[in-house]
Coordinates of C-alpha atoms in Angstrom, one line a residue:
Chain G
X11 CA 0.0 0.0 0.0
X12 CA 1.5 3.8 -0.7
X13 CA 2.2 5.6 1.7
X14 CA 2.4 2.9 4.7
X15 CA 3.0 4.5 8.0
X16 CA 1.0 7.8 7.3
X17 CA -1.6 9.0 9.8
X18 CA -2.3 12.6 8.2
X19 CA -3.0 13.6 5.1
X20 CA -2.8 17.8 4.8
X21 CA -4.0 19.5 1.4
X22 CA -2.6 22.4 -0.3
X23 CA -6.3 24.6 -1.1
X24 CA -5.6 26.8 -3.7
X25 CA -5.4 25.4 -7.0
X26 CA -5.5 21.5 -5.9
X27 CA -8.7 21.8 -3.6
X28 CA -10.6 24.3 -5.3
X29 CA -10.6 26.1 -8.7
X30 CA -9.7 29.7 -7.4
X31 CA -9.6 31.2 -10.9
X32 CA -12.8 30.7 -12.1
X33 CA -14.5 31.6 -8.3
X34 CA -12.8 35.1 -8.6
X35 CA -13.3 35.4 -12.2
X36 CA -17.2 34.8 -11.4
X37 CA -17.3 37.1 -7.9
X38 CA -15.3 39.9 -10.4
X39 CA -17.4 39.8 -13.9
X40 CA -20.2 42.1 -11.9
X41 CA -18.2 44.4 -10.4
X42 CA -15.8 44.9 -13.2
X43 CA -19.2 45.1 -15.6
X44 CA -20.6 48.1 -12.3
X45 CA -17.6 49.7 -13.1
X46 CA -17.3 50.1 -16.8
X47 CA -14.1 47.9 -16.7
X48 CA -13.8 45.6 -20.2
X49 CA -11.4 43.6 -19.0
X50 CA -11.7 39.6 -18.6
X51 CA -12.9 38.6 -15.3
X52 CA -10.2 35.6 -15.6
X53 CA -7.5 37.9 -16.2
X54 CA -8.5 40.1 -13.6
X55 CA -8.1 36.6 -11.4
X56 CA -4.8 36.3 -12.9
X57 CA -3.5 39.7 -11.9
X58 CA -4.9 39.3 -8.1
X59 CA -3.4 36.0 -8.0
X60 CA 0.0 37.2 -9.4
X61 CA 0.6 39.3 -6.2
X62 CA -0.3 36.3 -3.8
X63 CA 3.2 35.2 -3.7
X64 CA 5.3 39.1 -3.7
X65 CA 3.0 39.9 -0.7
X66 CA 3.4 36.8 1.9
X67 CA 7.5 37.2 0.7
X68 CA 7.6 40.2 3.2
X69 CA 6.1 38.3 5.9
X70 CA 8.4 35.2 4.9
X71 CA 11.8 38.1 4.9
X72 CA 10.1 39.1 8.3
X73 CA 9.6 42.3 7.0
X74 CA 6.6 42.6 8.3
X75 CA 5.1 40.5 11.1
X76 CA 2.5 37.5 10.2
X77 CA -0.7 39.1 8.4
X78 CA -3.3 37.3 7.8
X79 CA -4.2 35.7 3.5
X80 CA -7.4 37.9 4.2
X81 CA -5.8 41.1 4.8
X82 CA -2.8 40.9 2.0
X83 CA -5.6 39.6 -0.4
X84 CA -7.5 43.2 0.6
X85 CA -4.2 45.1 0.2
X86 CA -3.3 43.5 -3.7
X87 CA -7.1 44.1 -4.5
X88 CA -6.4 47.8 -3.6
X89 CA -3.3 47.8 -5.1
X90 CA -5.0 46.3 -8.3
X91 CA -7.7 48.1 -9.4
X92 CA -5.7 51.1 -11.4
X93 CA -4.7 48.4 -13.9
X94 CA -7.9 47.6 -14.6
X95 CA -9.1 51.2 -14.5
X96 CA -10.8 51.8 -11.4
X97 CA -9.6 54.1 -9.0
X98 CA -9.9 52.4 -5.2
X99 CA -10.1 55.5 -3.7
X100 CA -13.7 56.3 -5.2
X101 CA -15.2 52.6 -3.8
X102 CA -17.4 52.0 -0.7
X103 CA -14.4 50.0 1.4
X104 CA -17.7 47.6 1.9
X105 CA -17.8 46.9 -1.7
X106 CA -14.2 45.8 -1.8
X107 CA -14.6 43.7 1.2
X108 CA -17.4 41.9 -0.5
X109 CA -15.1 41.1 -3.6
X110 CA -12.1 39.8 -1.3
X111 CA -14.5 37.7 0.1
X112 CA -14.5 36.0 -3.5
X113 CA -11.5 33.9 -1.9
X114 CA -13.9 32.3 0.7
X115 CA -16.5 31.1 -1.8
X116 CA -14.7 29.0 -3.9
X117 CA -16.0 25.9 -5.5
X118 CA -14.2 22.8 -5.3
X119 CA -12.8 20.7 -8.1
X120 CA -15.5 18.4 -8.8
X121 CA -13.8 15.3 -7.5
X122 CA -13.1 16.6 -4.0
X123 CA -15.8 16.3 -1.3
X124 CA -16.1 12.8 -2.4
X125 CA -12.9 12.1 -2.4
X126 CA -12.3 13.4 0.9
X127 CA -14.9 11.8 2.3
X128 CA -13.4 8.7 1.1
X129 CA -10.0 9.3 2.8
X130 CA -11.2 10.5 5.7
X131 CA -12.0 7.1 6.8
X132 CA -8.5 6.4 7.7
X133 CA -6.6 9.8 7.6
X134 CA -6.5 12.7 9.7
X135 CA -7.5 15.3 6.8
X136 CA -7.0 19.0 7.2
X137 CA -5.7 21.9 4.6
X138 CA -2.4 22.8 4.6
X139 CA -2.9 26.1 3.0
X140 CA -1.4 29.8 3.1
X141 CA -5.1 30.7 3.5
X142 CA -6.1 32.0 6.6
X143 CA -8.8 30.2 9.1
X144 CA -12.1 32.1 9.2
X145 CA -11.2 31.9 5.0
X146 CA -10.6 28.2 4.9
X147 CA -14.0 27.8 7.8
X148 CA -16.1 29.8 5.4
X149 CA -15.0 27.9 2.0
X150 CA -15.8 24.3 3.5
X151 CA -18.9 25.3 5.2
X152 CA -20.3 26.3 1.8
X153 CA -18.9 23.9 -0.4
X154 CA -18.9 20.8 2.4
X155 CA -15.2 20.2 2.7
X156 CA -15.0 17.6 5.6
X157 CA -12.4 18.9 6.8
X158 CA -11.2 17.1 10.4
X159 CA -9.4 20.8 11.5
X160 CA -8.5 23.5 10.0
X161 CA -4.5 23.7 9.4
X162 CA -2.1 26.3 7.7
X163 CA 0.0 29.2 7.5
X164 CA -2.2 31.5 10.4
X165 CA -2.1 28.5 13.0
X166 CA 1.5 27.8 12.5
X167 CA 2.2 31.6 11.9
X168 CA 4.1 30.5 8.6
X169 CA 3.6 30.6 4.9
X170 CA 4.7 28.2 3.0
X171 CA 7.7 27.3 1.6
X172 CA 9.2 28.1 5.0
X173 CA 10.0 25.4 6.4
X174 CA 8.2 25.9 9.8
X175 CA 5.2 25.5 7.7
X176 CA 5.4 22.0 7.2
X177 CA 7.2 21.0 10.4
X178 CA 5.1 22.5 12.9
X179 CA 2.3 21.4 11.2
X180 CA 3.6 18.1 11.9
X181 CA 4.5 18.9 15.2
X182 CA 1.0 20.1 15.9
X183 CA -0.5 16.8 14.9
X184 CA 1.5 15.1 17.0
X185 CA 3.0 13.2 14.1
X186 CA 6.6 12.4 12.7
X187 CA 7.3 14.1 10.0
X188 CA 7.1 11.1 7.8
X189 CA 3.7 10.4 9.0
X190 CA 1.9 13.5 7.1
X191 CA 1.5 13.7 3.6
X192 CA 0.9 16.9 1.3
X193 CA -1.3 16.5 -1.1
X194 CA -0.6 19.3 -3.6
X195 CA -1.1 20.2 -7.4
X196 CA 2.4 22.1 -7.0
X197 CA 5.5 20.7 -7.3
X198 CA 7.3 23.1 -5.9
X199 CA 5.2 22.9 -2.1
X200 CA 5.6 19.3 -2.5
X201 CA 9.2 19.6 -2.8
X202 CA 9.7 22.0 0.3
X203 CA 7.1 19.6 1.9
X204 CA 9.8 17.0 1.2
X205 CA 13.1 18.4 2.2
X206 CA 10.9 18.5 5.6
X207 CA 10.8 15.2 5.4
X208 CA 6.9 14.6 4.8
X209 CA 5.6 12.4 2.3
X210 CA 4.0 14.0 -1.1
X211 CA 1.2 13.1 -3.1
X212 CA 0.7 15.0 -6.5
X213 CA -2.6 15.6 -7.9
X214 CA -2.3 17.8 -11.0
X215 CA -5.0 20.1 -11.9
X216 CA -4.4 20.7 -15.4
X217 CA -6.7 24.2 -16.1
X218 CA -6.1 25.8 -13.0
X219 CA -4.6 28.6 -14.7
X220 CA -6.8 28.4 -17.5
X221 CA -6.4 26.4 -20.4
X222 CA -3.2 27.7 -21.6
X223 CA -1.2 26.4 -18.4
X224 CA 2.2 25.5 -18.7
X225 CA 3.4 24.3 -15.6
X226 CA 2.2 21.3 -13.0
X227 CA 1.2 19.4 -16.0
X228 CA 3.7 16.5 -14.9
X229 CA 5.5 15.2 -11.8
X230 CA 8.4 17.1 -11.4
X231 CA 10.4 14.1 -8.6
X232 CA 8.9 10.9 -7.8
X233 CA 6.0 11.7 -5.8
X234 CA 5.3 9.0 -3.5
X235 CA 2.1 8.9 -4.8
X236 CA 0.6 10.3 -8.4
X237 CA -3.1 10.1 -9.0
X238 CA -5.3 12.5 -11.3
X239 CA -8.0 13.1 -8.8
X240 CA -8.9 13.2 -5.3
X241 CA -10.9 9.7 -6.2
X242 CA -8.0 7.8 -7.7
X243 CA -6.0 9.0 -4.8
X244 CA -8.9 7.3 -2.2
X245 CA -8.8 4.2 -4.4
X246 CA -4.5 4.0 -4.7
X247 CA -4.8 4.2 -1.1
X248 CA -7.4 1.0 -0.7
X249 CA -10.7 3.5 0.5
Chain E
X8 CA -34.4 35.5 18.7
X9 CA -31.8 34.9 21.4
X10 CA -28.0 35.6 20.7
X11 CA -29.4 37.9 17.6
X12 CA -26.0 39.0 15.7
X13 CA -23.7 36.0 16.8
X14 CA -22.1 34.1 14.0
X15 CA -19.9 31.8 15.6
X16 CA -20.9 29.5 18.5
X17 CA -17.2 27.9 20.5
X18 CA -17.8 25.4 22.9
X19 CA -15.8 24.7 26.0
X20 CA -15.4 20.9 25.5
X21 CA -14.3 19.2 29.0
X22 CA -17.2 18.8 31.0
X23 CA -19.4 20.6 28.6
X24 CA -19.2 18.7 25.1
X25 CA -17.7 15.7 26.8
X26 CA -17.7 13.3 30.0
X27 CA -14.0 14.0 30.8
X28 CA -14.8 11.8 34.3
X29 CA -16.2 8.8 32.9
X30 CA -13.9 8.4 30.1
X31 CA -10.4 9.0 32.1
X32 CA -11.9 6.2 34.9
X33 CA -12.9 3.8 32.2
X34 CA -9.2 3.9 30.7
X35 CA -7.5 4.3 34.0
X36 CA -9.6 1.1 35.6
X37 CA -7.8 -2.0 33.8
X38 CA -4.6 0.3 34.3
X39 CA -5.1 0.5 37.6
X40 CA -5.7 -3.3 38.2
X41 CA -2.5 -4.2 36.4
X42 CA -0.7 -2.6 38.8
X43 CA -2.4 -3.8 42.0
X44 CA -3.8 -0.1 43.4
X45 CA -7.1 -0.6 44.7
X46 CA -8.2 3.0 44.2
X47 CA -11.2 3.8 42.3
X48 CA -11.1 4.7 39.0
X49 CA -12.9 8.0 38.8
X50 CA -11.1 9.4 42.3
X51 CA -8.2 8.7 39.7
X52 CA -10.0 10.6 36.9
X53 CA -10.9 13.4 39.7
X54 CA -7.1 13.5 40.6
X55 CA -5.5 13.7 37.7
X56 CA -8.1 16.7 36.3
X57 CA -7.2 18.7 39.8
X58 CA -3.7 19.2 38.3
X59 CA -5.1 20.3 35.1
X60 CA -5.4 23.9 36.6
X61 CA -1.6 24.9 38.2
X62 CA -0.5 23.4 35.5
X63 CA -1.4 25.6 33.2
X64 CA -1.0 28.5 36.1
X65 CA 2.4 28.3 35.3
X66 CA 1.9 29.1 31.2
X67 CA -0.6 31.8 32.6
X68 CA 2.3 33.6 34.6
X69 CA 4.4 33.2 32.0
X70 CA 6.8 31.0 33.8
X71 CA 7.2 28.6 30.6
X72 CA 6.4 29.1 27.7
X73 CA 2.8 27.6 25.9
X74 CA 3.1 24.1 26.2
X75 CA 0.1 21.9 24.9
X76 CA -2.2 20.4 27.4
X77 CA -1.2 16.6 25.9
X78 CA 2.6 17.6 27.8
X79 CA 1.0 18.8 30.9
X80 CA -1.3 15.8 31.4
X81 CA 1.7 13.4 30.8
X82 CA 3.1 15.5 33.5
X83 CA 0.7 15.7 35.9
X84 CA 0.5 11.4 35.3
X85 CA 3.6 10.8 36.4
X86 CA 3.0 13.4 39.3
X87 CA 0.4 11.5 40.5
X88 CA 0.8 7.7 39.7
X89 CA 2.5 8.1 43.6
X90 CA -0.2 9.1 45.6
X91 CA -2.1 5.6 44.0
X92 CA 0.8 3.6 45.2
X93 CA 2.6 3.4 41.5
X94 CA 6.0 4.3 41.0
X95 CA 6.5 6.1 37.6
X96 CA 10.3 5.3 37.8
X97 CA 9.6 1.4 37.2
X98 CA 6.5 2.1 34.3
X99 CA 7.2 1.8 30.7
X100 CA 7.2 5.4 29.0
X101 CA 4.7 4.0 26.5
X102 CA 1.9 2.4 29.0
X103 CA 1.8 5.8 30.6
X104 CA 1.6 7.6 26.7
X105 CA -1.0 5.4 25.9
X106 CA -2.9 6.2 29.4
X107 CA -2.5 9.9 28.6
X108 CA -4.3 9.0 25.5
X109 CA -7.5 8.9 27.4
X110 CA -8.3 12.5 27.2
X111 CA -8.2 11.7 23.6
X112 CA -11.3 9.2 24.0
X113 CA -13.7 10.9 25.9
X114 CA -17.6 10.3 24.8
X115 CA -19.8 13.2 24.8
X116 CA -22.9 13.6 26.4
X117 CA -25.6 12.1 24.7
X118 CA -27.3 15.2 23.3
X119 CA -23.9 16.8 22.2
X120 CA -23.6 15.3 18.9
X121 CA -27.2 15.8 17.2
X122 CA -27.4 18.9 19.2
X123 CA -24.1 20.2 17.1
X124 CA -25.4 18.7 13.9
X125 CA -28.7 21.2 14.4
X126 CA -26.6 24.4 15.7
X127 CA -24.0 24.2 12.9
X128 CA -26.9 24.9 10.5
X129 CA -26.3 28.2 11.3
X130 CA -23.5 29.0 12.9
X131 CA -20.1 28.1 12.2
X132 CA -19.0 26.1 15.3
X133 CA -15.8 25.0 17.1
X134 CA -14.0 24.5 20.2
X135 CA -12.9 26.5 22.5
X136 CA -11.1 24.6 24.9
X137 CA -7.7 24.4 26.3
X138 CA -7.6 21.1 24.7
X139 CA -4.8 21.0 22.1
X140 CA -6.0 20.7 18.6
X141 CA -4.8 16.9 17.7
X142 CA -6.5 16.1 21.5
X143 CA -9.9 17.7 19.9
X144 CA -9.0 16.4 16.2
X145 CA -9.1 12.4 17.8
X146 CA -12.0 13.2 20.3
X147 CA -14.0 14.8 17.3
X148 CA -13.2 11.8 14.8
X149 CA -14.1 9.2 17.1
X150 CA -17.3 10.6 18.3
X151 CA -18.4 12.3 15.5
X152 CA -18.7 15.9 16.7
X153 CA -18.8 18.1 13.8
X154 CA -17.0 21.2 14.4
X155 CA -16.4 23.6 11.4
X156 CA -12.7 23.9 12.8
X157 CA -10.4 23.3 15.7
X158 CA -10.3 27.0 18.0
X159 CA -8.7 26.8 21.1
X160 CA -5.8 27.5 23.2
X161 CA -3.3 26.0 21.0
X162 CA -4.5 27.9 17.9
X163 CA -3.7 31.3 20.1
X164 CA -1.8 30.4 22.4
X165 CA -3.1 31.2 25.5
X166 CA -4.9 29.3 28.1
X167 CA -8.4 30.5 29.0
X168 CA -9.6 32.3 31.6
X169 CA -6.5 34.8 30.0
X170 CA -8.6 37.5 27.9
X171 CA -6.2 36.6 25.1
X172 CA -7.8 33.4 24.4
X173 CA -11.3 34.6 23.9
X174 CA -10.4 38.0 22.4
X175 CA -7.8 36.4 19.7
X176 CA -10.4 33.7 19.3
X177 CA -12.4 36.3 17.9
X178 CA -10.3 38.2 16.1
X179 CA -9.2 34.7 14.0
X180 CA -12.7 34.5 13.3
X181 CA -12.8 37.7 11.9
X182 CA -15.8 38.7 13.8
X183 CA -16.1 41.5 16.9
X184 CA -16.5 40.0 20.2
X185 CA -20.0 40.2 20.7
X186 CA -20.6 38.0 17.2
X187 CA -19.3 35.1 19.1
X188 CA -20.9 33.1 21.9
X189 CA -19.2 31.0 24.3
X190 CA -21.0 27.8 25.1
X191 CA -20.0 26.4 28.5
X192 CA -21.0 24.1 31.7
X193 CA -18.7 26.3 33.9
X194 CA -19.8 29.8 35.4
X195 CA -16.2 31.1 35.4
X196 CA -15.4 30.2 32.0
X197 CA -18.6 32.3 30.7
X198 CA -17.6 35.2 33.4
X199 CA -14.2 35.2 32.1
X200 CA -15.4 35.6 27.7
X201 CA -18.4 38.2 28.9
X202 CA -15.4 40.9 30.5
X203 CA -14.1 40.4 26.6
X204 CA -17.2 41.2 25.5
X205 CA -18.7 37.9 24.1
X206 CA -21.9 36.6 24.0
X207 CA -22.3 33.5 26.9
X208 CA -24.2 30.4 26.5
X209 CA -24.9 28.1 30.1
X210 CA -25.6 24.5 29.5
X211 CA -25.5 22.8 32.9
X212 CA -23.9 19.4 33.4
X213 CA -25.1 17.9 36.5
X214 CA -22.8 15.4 36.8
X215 CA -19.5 16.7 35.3
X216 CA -18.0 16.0 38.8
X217 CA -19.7 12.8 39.9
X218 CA -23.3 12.6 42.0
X219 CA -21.9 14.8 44.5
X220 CA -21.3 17.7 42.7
X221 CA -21.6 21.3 44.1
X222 CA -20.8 23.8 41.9
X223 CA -22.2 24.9 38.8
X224 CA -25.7 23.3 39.3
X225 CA -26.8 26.7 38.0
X226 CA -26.4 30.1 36.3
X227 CA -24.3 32.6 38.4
X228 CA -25.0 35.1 36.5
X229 CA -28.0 36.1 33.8
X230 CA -26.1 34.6 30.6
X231 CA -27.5 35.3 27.5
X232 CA -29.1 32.0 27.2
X233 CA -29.5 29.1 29.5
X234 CA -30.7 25.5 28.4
X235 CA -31.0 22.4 29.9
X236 CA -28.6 20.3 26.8
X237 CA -27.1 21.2 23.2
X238 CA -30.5 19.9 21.9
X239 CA -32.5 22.7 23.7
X240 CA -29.6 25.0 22.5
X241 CA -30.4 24.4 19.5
X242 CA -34.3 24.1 19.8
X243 CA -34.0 27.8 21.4
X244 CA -32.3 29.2 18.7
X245 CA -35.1 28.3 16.3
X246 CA -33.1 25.4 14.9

């Protein structure tokens, strides 16, 4: 059986978990279309998402102290809008607090509740995601993620790739190192996740960036486990 | 509508969720009898929880730093394995790791599960215990209780009654105070979350302490809502 010895299995969210780009591309088509913007909704996803890794670098230099997914998503929306156009200083701060709230409604790729119901029969399950808490509470309560806690950057006070991210997640759990798995669509979280010395399962998600994506098509390493969906990963794992 | 404006419901879990006295005598019975003390099982359980308090005193102070509550019962077991007549010194590490383990296996009170099942309908739900989260994670999967997320001391560090564990509680939750209500058996614990300002919930539990019990048979103060068991929680709350 893969991955003998493993008591937890911890999921990367964004991307492997849930389709974030069309969820923001739908939350943005209305208020781009409000505000006479003519842009794409998806490339309007694109552009947020682009400054998701610049923002949590400062936190990861400790240039700044940990802050929250929520309120760096709120600060790159901000910092956003004049490429599309729109001038944030003219919006209700309501109405901008509504659209970064896009991130917490989410839909899941289709083959994931199931799935994860499947390995939670044997598994600890939990995300292992840079998202915050309340973020990660309000995206399975809507979309029925049965999730057993709720892991990540905000209760390990981390973002990934540091490696605290991964070990004290581990250490929180109670559990060797070796005894978690990542699941991830990302090679390069599962390879930090592996220098920890966790296990790695890779799940690619071939259109998360659209249809023209060009990377996390393939395994990068040998994964200790490949399988295209959440389903094929309960069944490689006997559930 | 009572507790109008709360969005998050945590529960204090020992005592209130669970039957922390049944389940630590029930494990500590056939562990007992292996090692010829004659004591009674639940003056064991009753024992071992009266440490559970200056042990965290000292985290409280500040005298060491946050340590989980899994490392202060293992503790506190080998503190008290004497006053039964049991010599720690001459005990396998693992029989007393797998001992501590029984705070991991508690059973709830009968109306605890269902009574969840109805609440988190509405509210997004979770303990609030100082319980560390792998403790709650095994407690939740074997009984079934079906928080939205792990809360707790762990997740903020800080051991209630300190202000910091209700207040940054909150704070993760993205909500103001008063949007979250505090669900316990103990008059204290609901004394200590209403100075921060949150909503308090009193479910009695008779027999938290055994027939003889003498302290919090009632409300000590007008909570915001009082009911009998989870169920008529729930039922009073229009759910």
């Amino acid at each position: 059986m893969p991955l003998d010895g493993v008591r937890a299995l911890v999921f990367d969210v964004f991307g492997t978990v849930v389709d974030w780009r069309s969820g923001v591309a739908r939350d943005a088509a209305p208020f781009l279309a409000r505000h006479g913007a003519a842009a794409d909704p998806a490339a309007f996803a694109d552009a947020w998402r682009r400054r998701y890794q610049p923002a949590m670098e400062a936190v990861r230099r400790g240039d700044r102290p940990f802050t929250r997914l929520d309120v760096l998503h709120r600060e790159n929306l901000e910092a956003l809008l004049p490429e599309f156009g729109i001038d944030p200083a003219r919006m209700e701060p309501a109405e901008l607090d509504a659209l970064n709230l896009a991130w917490h409604r989410l839909d899941p790729w289709p083959d994931a509740v199931a799935g994860l119901g499947r390995l939670r029969a044997r598994y600890v399950i939990a995300p292992l995601s840079n998202g915050n808490i309340v973020l990660m509470i309000d995206m399975a309560k809507r979309a029925g993620l049965p999730w057993d806690a709720i892991l990540g950057a905000e209760v390990v006070r981390a973002y990934k790739p540091m490696p605290e991210a991964y070990l004290r997640t581990a250490e929180v759990l109670a559990m060797r190192p070796e005894e978690v798995c990542l699941v991830a669509a990302h090679n390069d979280d599962l390879a930090a996740a592996r220098r920890c010395g966790l296990r790695t399962a890779f799940v690619p998600r071939l259109t998360e960036h659209g249809p023209g994506q060009a990377k996390d098509l393939a395994p990068a390493q040998d994964w200790d486990l490949v399988a295209e969906d959440f389903g094929a990963l309960a069944t490689r794992l006997g559930l």
